[in-house]
Amino acid sequence: MQAEALRNLLNEVRAGSRTVESAINYLHDLPFENLGYARLDHHRALRKGFPEVVFCEGKSVEQIVAILDRLAQKHSTVLATRASRPVYDAIVSRLPAAHYFEDARIIQLGVNSGQLTQTSILVVCAGTADVPVAEEAAVTAGAMGSRIEKLYDVGVAGVHRLMAARDTLNAANVIVVVAGMDGVLPTIVGGLVASPVIAVPTSIGYGTGLGGTAALMTMLNACAPGTAVVNIDNGFGAGYLAHLINARGAKSEPRPVGVAGG
């Protein structure tokens, strides 16, 4: 249950348009609901500001449909990640309002009822093969309420493509940088901007890339300050974190570090 829904419920009880008993019944599944194969954390939206997100891999189609159906009854926006087209087809037959972001492999139910942030998140990716992970980050942060800008296929093999977008880079409040292969792009971006950079290594690359491990190691060893790293292919985690940072407030001018005052 989201904070706004709880606020409306309490106001209805205060106004007399809902009985106390009815409100108790509505709150019956707070903080969680046990489906046998899953314990749905309905309280998470109150604690975190966004409902539990369903990771589809490893679950049966029937389980995913049932989980989303129950979550949608309690929350205005629900996401399911790593969802295939057959999973979406099964869900949309039960929940016709479901929307599928194919590149991101995300299913979204409902829309965020809050205002979009004034500041924006920029999602950058090195190559076209990295787009699915970048889209997972973009869709996640957008569903949570952040404004999203995108800058794709600007990898270091043609760094002039990145440098031509300096105004776009500098305008962002938070930047998510997605890259596989050598994983160098987040370091370059981090050295150009004052905003926090969230680096996402992808499993794209040849054998010595070790399924994204080489990119991960490069990003962890980035010398540009203000760069954090999430797990390999974890666009969802990057988008979630980017929104939390972005939603904290308007962009402010950076203060010089290590300079004595006059």
PDB file of C-alpha atoms in Angstrom:
ATOM      1  CA  MET A   1       0.000   0.000   0.000  1.00  0.00           C
ATOM      2  CA  GLN A   2       1.377   3.390  -0.968  1.00  0.00           C
ATOM      3  CA  ALA A   3       1.326   6.353   1.409  1.00  0.00           C
ATOM      4  CA  GLU A   4      -1.296   8.212  -0.628  1.00  0.00           C
ATOM      5  CA  ALA A   5      -3.664   5.242  -0.574  1.00  0.00           C
ATOM      6  CA  LEU A   6      -3.280   4.923   3.192  1.00  0.00           C
ATOM      7  CA  ARG A   7      -3.848   8.661   3.630  1.00  0.00           C
ATOM      8  CA  ASN A   8      -7.055   8.445   1.568  1.00  0.00           C
ATOM      9  CA  LEU A   9      -8.221   5.453   3.595  1.00  0.00           C
ATOM     10  CA  LEU A  10      -7.733   7.274   6.916  1.00  0.00           C
ATOM     11  CA  ASN A  11      -9.462  10.392   5.563  1.00  0.00           C
ATOM     12  CA  GLU A  12     -12.450   8.267   4.519  1.00  0.00           C
ATOM     13  CA  VAL A  13     -12.700   6.840   8.038  1.00  0.00           C
ATOM     14  CA  ARG A  14     -12.442  10.333   9.546  1.00  0.00           C
ATOM     15  CA  ALA A  15     -15.103  11.676   7.180  1.00  0.00           C
ATOM     16  CA  GLY A  16     -17.418   8.777   7.942  1.00  0.00           C
ATOM     17  CA  SER A  17     -17.579   7.525   4.350  1.00  0.00           C
ATOM     18  CA  ARG A  18     -15.841   4.276   5.354  1.00  0.00           C
ATOM     19  CA  THR A  19     -16.383   2.240   8.517  1.00  0.00           C
ATOM     20  CA  VAL A  20     -13.561   1.272  10.826  1.00  0.00           C
ATOM     21  CA  GLU A  21     -14.331  -2.395  10.139  1.00  0.00           C
ATOM     22  CA  SER A  22     -14.067  -1.827   6.400  1.00  0.00           C
ATOM     23  CA  ALA A  23     -10.689  -0.136   6.848  1.00  0.00           C
ATOM     24  CA  ILE A  24      -9.450  -3.044   8.976  1.00  0.00           C
ATOM     25  CA  ASN A  25     -10.471  -5.474   6.248  1.00  0.00           C
ATOM     26  CA  TYR A  26      -8.641  -3.378   3.660  1.00  0.00           C
ATOM     27  CA  LEU A  27      -5.498  -3.373   5.815  1.00  0.00           C
ATOM     28  CA  HIS A  28      -5.722  -7.085   6.511  1.00  0.00           C
ATOM     29  CA  ASP A  29      -2.758  -7.939   4.288  1.00  0.00           C
ATOM     30  CA  LEU A  30      -0.476  -5.244   5.685  1.00  0.00           C
ATOM     31  CA  PRO A  31       2.458  -5.715   6.074  1.00  0.00           C
ATOM     32  CA  PHE A  32       2.569  -8.861   3.891  1.00  0.00           C
ATOM     33  CA  GLU A  33       0.342 -11.371   2.164  1.00  0.00           C
ATOM     34  CA  ASN A  34       1.223 -15.067   2.117  1.00  0.00           C
ATOM     35  CA  LEU A  35       0.388 -16.788  -1.178  1.00  0.00           C
ATOM     36  CA  GLY A  36       2.164 -19.988  -0.195  1.00  0.00           C
ATOM     37  CA  TYR A  37       4.916 -19.674  -2.800  1.00  0.00           C
ATOM     38  CA  ALA A  38       5.480 -15.946  -2.177  1.00  0.00           C
ATOM     39  CA  ARG A  39       5.059 -13.489   0.689  1.00  0.00           C
ATOM     40  CA  LEU A  40       4.114 -10.182  -0.904  1.00  0.00           C
ATOM     41  CA  ASP A  41       5.615  -7.214   0.929  1.00  0.00           C
ATOM     42  CA  HIS A  42       2.749  -4.724   0.675  1.00  0.00           C
ATOM     43  CA  HIS A  43       4.404  -2.602   3.360  1.00  0.00           C
ATOM     44  CA  ARG A  44       7.436  -1.904   1.152  1.00  0.00           C
ATOM     45  CA  ALA A  45       5.788   1.042  -0.576  1.00  0.00           C
ATOM     46  CA  LEU A  46       5.379   2.754   2.795  1.00  0.00           C
ATOM     47  CA  ARG A  47       8.988   2.063   3.809  1.00  0.00           C
ATOM     48  CA  LYS A  48      10.690   2.663   0.476  1.00  0.00           C
ATOM     49  CA  GLY A  49       8.295   4.836  -1.510  1.00  0.00           C
ATOM     50  CA  PHE A  50       7.756   2.207  -4.247  1.00  0.00           C
ATOM     51  CA  PRO A  51       6.104  -1.241  -4.191  1.00  0.00           C
ATOM     52  CA  GLU A  52       7.861  -4.584  -4.372  1.00  0.00           C
ATOM     53  CA  VAL A  53       9.105  -5.302  -7.912  1.00  0.00           C
ATOM     54  CA  VAL A  54       8.661  -8.813  -9.330  1.00  0.00           C
ATOM     55  CA  PHE A  55      11.717 -10.573 -10.801  1.00  0.00           C
ATOM     56  CA  CYS A  56      10.213 -12.995 -13.312  1.00  0.00           C
ATOM     57  CA  GLU A  57      13.098 -15.361 -14.028  1.00  0.00           C
ATOM     58  CA  GLY A  58      12.750 -18.612 -12.104  1.00  0.00           C
ATOM     59  CA  LYS A  59       9.010 -18.186 -11.477  1.00  0.00           C
ATOM     60  CA  SER A  60       6.228 -19.988 -13.322  1.00  0.00           C
ATOM     61  CA  VAL A  61       3.874 -17.977 -15.500  1.00  0.00           C
ATOM     62  CA  GLU A  62       1.001 -18.829 -13.177  1.00  0.00           C
ATOM     63  CA  GLN A  63       2.933 -17.541 -10.159  1.00  0.00           C
ATOM     64  CA  ILE A  64       3.857 -14.281 -11.910  1.00  0.00           C
ATOM     65  CA  VAL A  65       0.283 -13.627 -13.006  1.00  0.00           C
ATOM     66  CA  ALA A  66      -1.090 -14.268  -9.520  1.00  0.00           C
ATOM     67  CA  ILE A  67       1.574 -12.117  -7.825  1.00  0.00           C
ATOM     68  CA  LEU A  68       1.011  -9.178 -10.170  1.00  0.00           C
ATOM     69  CA  ASP A  69      -2.751  -9.486  -9.818  1.00  0.00           C
ATOM     70  CA  ARG A  70      -2.491  -9.197  -6.019  1.00  0.00           C
ATOM     71  CA  LEU A  71       0.062  -6.372  -6.104  1.00  0.00           C
ATOM     72  CA  ALA A  72      -2.058  -4.400  -8.577  1.00  0.00           C
ATOM     73  CA  GLN A  73      -4.984  -4.502  -6.120  1.00  0.00           C
ATOM     74  CA  LYS A  74      -2.879  -2.668  -3.512  1.00  0.00           C
ATOM     75  CA  HIS A  75      -0.621  -0.349  -5.509  1.00  0.00           C
ATOM     76  CA  SER A  76      -1.072   2.181  -8.302  1.00  0.00           C
ATOM     77  CA  THR A  77       2.157   1.209 -10.079  1.00  0.00           C
ATOM     78  CA  VAL A  78       3.621  -2.308 -10.305  1.00  0.00           C
ATOM     79  CA  LEU A  79       6.695  -3.494 -12.207  1.00  0.00           C
ATOM     80  CA  ALA A  80       7.864  -6.951 -13.284  1.00  0.00           C
ATOM     81  CA  THR A  81      11.429  -7.270 -14.587  1.00  0.00           C
ATOM     82  CA  ARG A  82      13.119  -9.835 -16.865  1.00  0.00           C
ATOM     83  CA  ALA A  83       9.753 -10.698 -18.362  1.00  0.00           C
ATOM     84  CA  SER A  84       9.523 -12.557 -21.669  1.00  0.00           C
ATOM     85  CA  ARG A  85       6.882 -11.989 -24.321  1.00  0.00           C
ATOM     86  CA  PRO A  86       5.009 -15.233 -23.387  1.00  0.00           C
ATOM     87  CA  VAL A  87       4.866 -14.017 -19.771  1.00  0.00           C
ATOM     88  CA  TYR A  88       3.439 -10.689 -20.919  1.00  0.00           C
ATOM     89  CA  ASP A  89       0.864 -12.422 -23.134  1.00  0.00           C
ATOM     90  CA  ALA A  90      -0.351 -14.396 -20.127  1.00  0.00           C
ATOM     91  CA  ILE A  91      -0.483 -11.316 -17.912  1.00  0.00           C
ATOM     92  CA  VAL A  92      -2.272  -9.044 -20.379  1.00  0.00           C
ATOM     93  CA  SER A  93      -5.019 -11.652 -20.818  1.00  0.00           C
ATOM     94  CA  ARG A  94      -5.673 -11.354 -17.055  1.00  0.00           C
ATOM     95  CA  LEU A  95      -4.726  -7.697 -16.600  1.00  0.00           C
ATOM     96  CA  PRO A  96      -5.492  -5.851 -19.871  1.00  0.00           C
ATOM     97  CA  ALA A  97      -3.920  -2.587 -18.694  1.00  0.00           C
ATOM     98  CA  ALA A  98      -0.463  -4.168 -18.559  1.00  0.00           C
ATOM     99  CA  HIS A  99       2.156  -2.526 -20.790  1.00  0.00           C
ATOM    100  CA  TYR A 100       5.262  -4.307 -22.105  1.00  0.00           C
ATOM    101  CA  PHE A 101       8.601  -2.579 -22.694  1.00  0.00           C
ATOM    102  CA  GLU A 102      10.168  -5.181 -24.940  1.00  0.00           C
ATOM    103  CA  ASP A 103      13.753  -3.893 -25.017  1.00  0.00           C
ATOM    104  CA  ALA A 104      13.772  -3.482 -21.235  1.00  0.00           C
ATOM    105  CA  ARG A 105      11.862  -6.761 -20.675  1.00  0.00           C
ATOM    106  CA  ILE A 106       9.697  -4.940 -18.137  1.00  0.00           C
ATOM    107  CA  ILE A 107       5.936  -5.170 -17.602  1.00  0.00           C
ATOM    108  CA  GLN A 108       4.280  -2.143 -16.020  1.00  0.00           C
ATOM    109  CA  LEU A 109       0.842  -1.971 -14.476  1.00  0.00           C
ATOM    110  CA  GLY A 110      -0.609   1.455 -13.768  1.00  0.00           C
ATOM    111  CA  VAL A 111       1.236   4.759 -13.767  1.00  0.00           C
ATOM    112  CA  ASN A 112       3.015   6.750 -11.101  1.00  0.00           C
ATOM    113  CA  SER A 113       0.448   9.034  -9.528  1.00  0.00           C
ATOM    114  CA  GLY A 114       3.049  11.545  -8.318  1.00  0.00           C
ATOM    115  CA  GLN A 115       4.683  14.441 -10.132  1.00  0.00           C
ATOM    116  CA  LEU A 116       7.698  13.836 -12.338  1.00  0.00           C
ATOM    117  CA  THR A 117      10.905  15.235 -10.912  1.00  0.00           C
ATOM    118  CA  GLN A 118      12.026  18.641 -12.160  1.00  0.00           C
ATOM    119  CA  THR A 119      15.569  17.338 -12.572  1.00  0.00           C
ATOM    120  CA  SER A 120      16.407  14.516 -14.965  1.00  0.00           C
ATOM    121  CA  ILE A 121      18.343  11.269 -15.133  1.00  0.00           C
ATOM    122  CA  LEU A 122      20.469  10.707 -18.215  1.00  0.00           C
ATOM    123  CA  VAL A 123      20.913   7.079 -19.291  1.00  0.00           C
ATOM    124  CA  VAL A 124      24.008   6.588 -21.423  1.00  0.00           C
ATOM    125  CA  CYS A 125      25.101   3.373 -23.116  1.00  0.00           C
ATOM    126  CA  ALA A 126      28.252   2.459 -25.004  1.00  0.00           C
ATOM    127  CA  GLY A 127      26.817   0.344 -27.821  1.00  0.00           C
ATOM    128  CA  THR A 128      23.528  -0.820 -29.298  1.00  0.00           C
ATOM    129  CA  ALA A 129      24.056  -4.258 -27.735  1.00  0.00           C
ATOM    130  CA  ASP A 130      23.918  -2.572 -24.311  1.00  0.00           C
ATOM    131  CA  VAL A 131      20.494  -0.996 -24.976  1.00  0.00           C
ATOM    132  CA  PRO A 132      18.387  -3.691 -23.194  1.00  0.00           C
ATOM    133  CA  VAL A 133      20.176  -3.048 -19.896  1.00  0.00           C
ATOM    134  CA  ALA A 134      20.046   0.713 -20.450  1.00  0.00           C
ATOM    135  CA  GLU A 135      16.310   0.511 -21.169  1.00  0.00           C
ATOM    136  CA  GLU A 136      15.761  -1.503 -17.994  1.00  0.00           C
ATOM    137  CA  ALA A 137      17.336   1.374 -16.055  1.00  0.00           C
ATOM    138  CA  ALA A 138      15.384   4.032 -17.948  1.00  0.00           C
ATOM    139  CA  VAL A 139      11.977   2.339 -17.611  1.00  0.00           C
ATOM    140  CA  THR A 140      12.536   1.638 -13.902  1.00  0.00           C
ATOM    141  CA  ALA A 141      13.500   5.210 -13.031  1.00  0.00           C
ATOM    142  CA  GLY A 142      10.721   6.608 -15.220  1.00  0.00           C
ATOM    143  CA  ALA A 143       8.080   4.429 -13.566  1.00  0.00           C
ATOM    144  CA  MET A 144       9.242   5.667 -10.176  1.00  0.00           C
ATOM    145  CA  GLY A 145       8.707   9.276 -11.232  1.00  0.00           C
ATOM    146  CA  SER A 146      11.966  10.620 -12.661  1.00  0.00           C
ATOM    147  CA  ARG A 147      12.334  12.502 -15.920  1.00  0.00           C
ATOM    148  CA  ILE A 148      14.512  10.492 -18.308  1.00  0.00           C
ATOM    149  CA  GLU A 149      16.876  11.496 -21.096  1.00  0.00           C
ATOM    150  CA  LYS A 150      18.832   9.008 -23.227  1.00  0.00           C
ATOM    151  CA  LEU A 151      22.183   9.057 -24.997  1.00  0.00           C
ATOM    152  CA  TYR A 152      22.895   5.752 -26.738  1.00  0.00           C
ATOM    153  CA  ASP A 153      25.778   4.317 -28.805  1.00  0.00           C
ATOM    154  CA  VAL A 154      28.474   6.739 -27.626  1.00  0.00           C
ATOM    155  CA  GLY A 155      31.168   4.227 -26.687  1.00  0.00           C
ATOM    156  CA  VAL A 156      34.875   5.038 -26.383  1.00  0.00           C
ATOM    157  CA  ALA A 157      35.755   3.566 -29.777  1.00  0.00           C
ATOM    158  CA  GLY A 158      34.296   6.813 -31.143  1.00  0.00           C
ATOM    159  CA  VAL A 159      34.616   9.137 -28.180  1.00  0.00           C
ATOM    160  CA  HIS A 160      33.856  12.194 -30.337  1.00  0.00           C
ATOM    161  CA  ARG A 161      30.213  11.041 -30.257  1.00  0.00           C
ATOM    162  CA  LEU A 162      30.218  11.464 -26.482  1.00  0.00           C
ATOM    163  CA  MET A 163      32.060  14.774 -26.523  1.00  0.00           C
ATOM    164  CA  ALA A 164      29.490  16.203 -28.928  1.00  0.00           C
ATOM    165  CA  ALA A 165      26.865  15.763 -26.186  1.00  0.00           C
ATOM    166  CA  ARG A 166      28.615  17.715 -23.411  1.00  0.00           C
ATOM    167  CA  ASP A 167      25.602  20.000 -22.863  1.00  0.00           C
ATOM    168  CA  THR A 168      23.337  16.975 -22.401  1.00  0.00           C
ATOM    169  CA  LEU A 169      25.790  15.393 -19.958  1.00  0.00           C
ATOM    170  CA  ASN A 170      26.136  18.563 -17.892  1.00  0.00           C
ATOM    171  CA  ALA A 171      22.368  19.123 -17.707  1.00  0.00           C
ATOM    172  CA  ALA A 172      21.662  15.785 -15.989  1.00  0.00           C
ATOM    173  CA  ASN A 173      21.215  15.509 -12.240  1.00  0.00           C
ATOM    174  CA  VAL A 174      22.234  11.835 -12.205  1.00  0.00           C
ATOM    175  CA  ILE A 175      23.848   9.793 -14.980  1.00  0.00           C
ATOM    176  CA  VAL A 176      23.557   6.029 -15.488  1.00  0.00           C
ATOM    177  CA  VAL A 177      26.320   4.724 -17.759  1.00  0.00           C
ATOM    178  CA  VAL A 178      25.941   1.230 -19.242  1.00  0.00           C
ATOM    179  CA  ALA A 179      28.874  -0.473 -20.966  1.00  0.00           C
ATOM    180  CA  GLY A 180      30.314  -3.896 -21.703  1.00  0.00           C
ATOM    181  CA  MET A 181      33.604  -4.886 -23.401  1.00  0.00           C
ATOM    182  CA  ASP A 182      36.355  -2.837 -21.691  1.00  0.00           C
ATOM    183  CA  GLY A 183      33.911  -0.938 -19.449  1.00  0.00           C
ATOM    184  CA  VAL A 184      35.781   2.372 -19.746  1.00  0.00           C
ATOM    185  CA  LEU A 185      32.867   4.694 -20.580  1.00  0.00           C
ATOM    186  CA  PRO A 186      31.731   5.456 -16.977  1.00  0.00           C
ATOM    187  CA  THR A 187      35.240   6.650 -16.060  1.00  0.00           C
ATOM    188  CA  ILE A 188      35.288   9.082 -18.973  1.00  0.00           C
ATOM    189  CA  VAL A 189      31.818  10.387 -18.181  1.00  0.00           C
ATOM    190  CA  GLY A 190      32.679  10.639 -14.491  1.00  0.00           C
ATOM    191  CA  GLY A 191      35.701  12.758 -15.334  1.00  0.00           C
ATOM    192  CA  LEU A 192      33.615  15.206 -17.351  1.00  0.00           C
ATOM    193  CA  VAL A 193      30.643  15.962 -15.074  1.00  0.00           C
ATOM    194  CA  ALA A 194      29.861  17.096 -11.522  1.00  0.00           C
ATOM    195  CA  SER A 195      26.831  14.801 -11.211  1.00  0.00           C
ATOM    196  CA  PRO A 196      26.927  11.347  -9.605  1.00  0.00           C
ATOM    197  CA  VAL A 197      27.518   8.522 -12.079  1.00  0.00           C
ATOM    198  CA  ILE A 198      26.086   5.023 -11.653  1.00  0.00           C
ATOM    199  CA  ALA A 199      28.072   2.520 -13.713  1.00  0.00           C
ATOM    200  CA  VAL A 200      26.454  -0.653 -15.039  1.00  0.00           C
ATOM    201  CA  PRO A 201      28.697  -3.375 -16.501  1.00  0.00           C
ATOM    202  CA  THR A 202      27.048  -5.611 -19.080  1.00  0.00           C
ATOM    203  CA  SER A 203      27.839  -9.167 -20.138  1.00  0.00           C
ATOM    204  CA  ILE A 204      28.377  -8.000 -23.742  1.00  0.00           C
ATOM    205  CA  GLY A 205      31.815  -8.782 -25.162  1.00  0.00           C
ATOM    206  CA  TYR A 206      34.217 -11.468 -26.332  1.00  0.00           C
ATOM    207  CA  GLY A 207      35.610 -14.305 -24.226  1.00  0.00           C
ATOM    208  CA  THR A 208      38.171 -12.387 -22.205  1.00  0.00           C
ATOM    209  CA  GLY A 209      35.380 -10.117 -21.052  1.00  0.00           C
ATOM    210  CA  LEU A 210      34.311 -13.068 -18.864  1.00  0.00           C
ATOM    211  CA  GLY A 211      30.613 -12.310 -19.121  1.00  0.00           C
ATOM    212  CA  GLY A 212      30.959  -8.742 -17.879  1.00  0.00           C
ATOM    213  CA  THR A 213      33.523  -9.423 -15.146  1.00  0.00           C
ATOM    214  CA  ALA A 214      36.242  -7.463 -16.958  1.00  0.00           C
ATOM    215  CA  ALA A 215      33.932  -4.446 -17.341  1.00  0.00           C
ATOM    216  CA  LEU A 216      32.939  -4.748 -13.680  1.00  0.00           C
ATOM    217  CA  MET A 217      36.578  -4.743 -12.542  1.00  0.00           C
ATOM    218  CA  THR A 218      37.365  -1.713 -14.701  1.00  0.00           C
ATOM    219  CA  MET A 219      34.402   0.215 -13.306  1.00  0.00           C
ATOM    220  CA  LEU A 220      35.284  -0.710  -9.711  1.00  0.00           C
ATOM    221  CA  ASN A 221      38.783   0.633 -10.345  1.00  0.00           C
ATOM    222  CA  ALA A 222      37.546   3.892 -11.912  1.00  0.00           C
ATOM    223  CA  CYS A 223      39.718   6.829 -10.885  1.00  0.00           C
ATOM    224  CA  ALA A 224      36.980   9.421 -11.534  1.00  0.00           C
ATOM    225  CA  PRO A 225      35.387  10.364  -8.172  1.00  0.00           C
ATOM    226  CA  GLY A 226      31.620  10.288  -7.783  1.00  0.00           C
ATOM    227  CA  THR A 227      31.188   6.948  -9.553  1.00  0.00           C
ATOM    228  CA  ALA A 228      29.328   3.980  -8.024  1.00  0.00           C
ATOM    229  CA  VAL A 229      28.955   0.520  -9.589  1.00  0.00           C
ATOM    230  CA  VAL A 230      26.078  -1.961  -9.582  1.00  0.00           C
ATOM    231  CA  ASN A 231      26.094  -5.631 -10.515  1.00  0.00           C
ATOM    232  CA  ILE A 232      26.533  -7.003 -14.037  1.00  0.00           C
ATOM    233  CA  ASP A 233      23.459  -6.378 -16.245  1.00  0.00           C
ATOM    234  CA  ASN A 234      21.619  -4.808 -13.284  1.00  0.00           C
ATOM    235  CA  GLY A 235      19.811  -2.023 -15.112  1.00  0.00           C
ATOM    236  CA  PHE A 236      16.952  -2.272 -12.628  1.00  0.00           C
ATOM    237  CA  GLY A 237      19.207  -1.618  -9.646  1.00  0.00           C
ATOM    238  CA  ALA A 238      20.868   1.318 -11.410  1.00  0.00           C
ATOM    239  CA  GLY A 239      17.549   2.903 -12.369  1.00  0.00           C
ATOM    240  CA  TYR A 240      16.144   2.472  -8.859  1.00  0.00           C
ATOM    241  CA  LEU A 241      19.221   4.023  -7.232  1.00  0.00           C
ATOM    242  CA  ALA A 242      19.335   6.844  -9.789  1.00  0.00           C
ATOM    243  CA  HIS A 243      15.743   7.789  -8.981  1.00  0.00           C
ATOM    244  CA  LEU A 244      16.406   7.797  -5.230  1.00  0.00           C
ATOM    245  CA  ILE A 245      19.305  10.201  -5.754  1.00  0.00           C
ATOM    246  CA  ASN A 246      17.402  12.325  -8.258  1.00  0.00           C
ATOM    247  CA  ALA A 247      14.318  12.613  -6.069  1.00  0.00           C
ATOM    248  CA  ARG A 248      16.299  13.956  -3.109  1.00  0.00           C
ATOM    249  CA  GLY A 249      16.211  17.471  -4.469  1.00  0.00           C
ATOM    250  CA  ALA A 250      17.160  19.924  -7.167  1.00  0.00           C
ATOM    251  CA  LYS A 251      20.630  19.945  -8.575  1.00  0.00           C
ATOM    252  CA  SER A 252      22.996  22.233  -6.681  1.00  0.00           C
ATOM    253  CA  GLU A 253      26.276  23.774  -7.646  1.00  0.00           C
ATOM    254  CA  PRO A 254      29.274  21.701  -6.489  1.00  0.00           C
ATOM    255  CA  ARG A 255      31.470  23.276  -3.824  1.00  0.00           C
ATOM    256  CA  PRO A 256      35.253  23.307  -4.393  1.00  0.00           C
ATOM    257  CA  VAL A 257      37.110  20.667  -2.404  1.00  0.00           C
ATOM    258  CA  GLY A 258      40.426  21.277  -0.734  1.00  0.00           C
ATOM    259  CA  VAL A 259      40.424  25.072  -1.228  1.00  0.00           C
ATOM    260  CA  ALA A 260      40.898  27.269   1.829  1.00  0.00           C
ATOM    261  CA  GLY A 261      38.344  30.014   2.387  1.00  0.00           C
ATOM    262  CA  GLY A 262      39.335  33.682   2.328  1.00  0.00           C
TER     263      GLY A 262
END
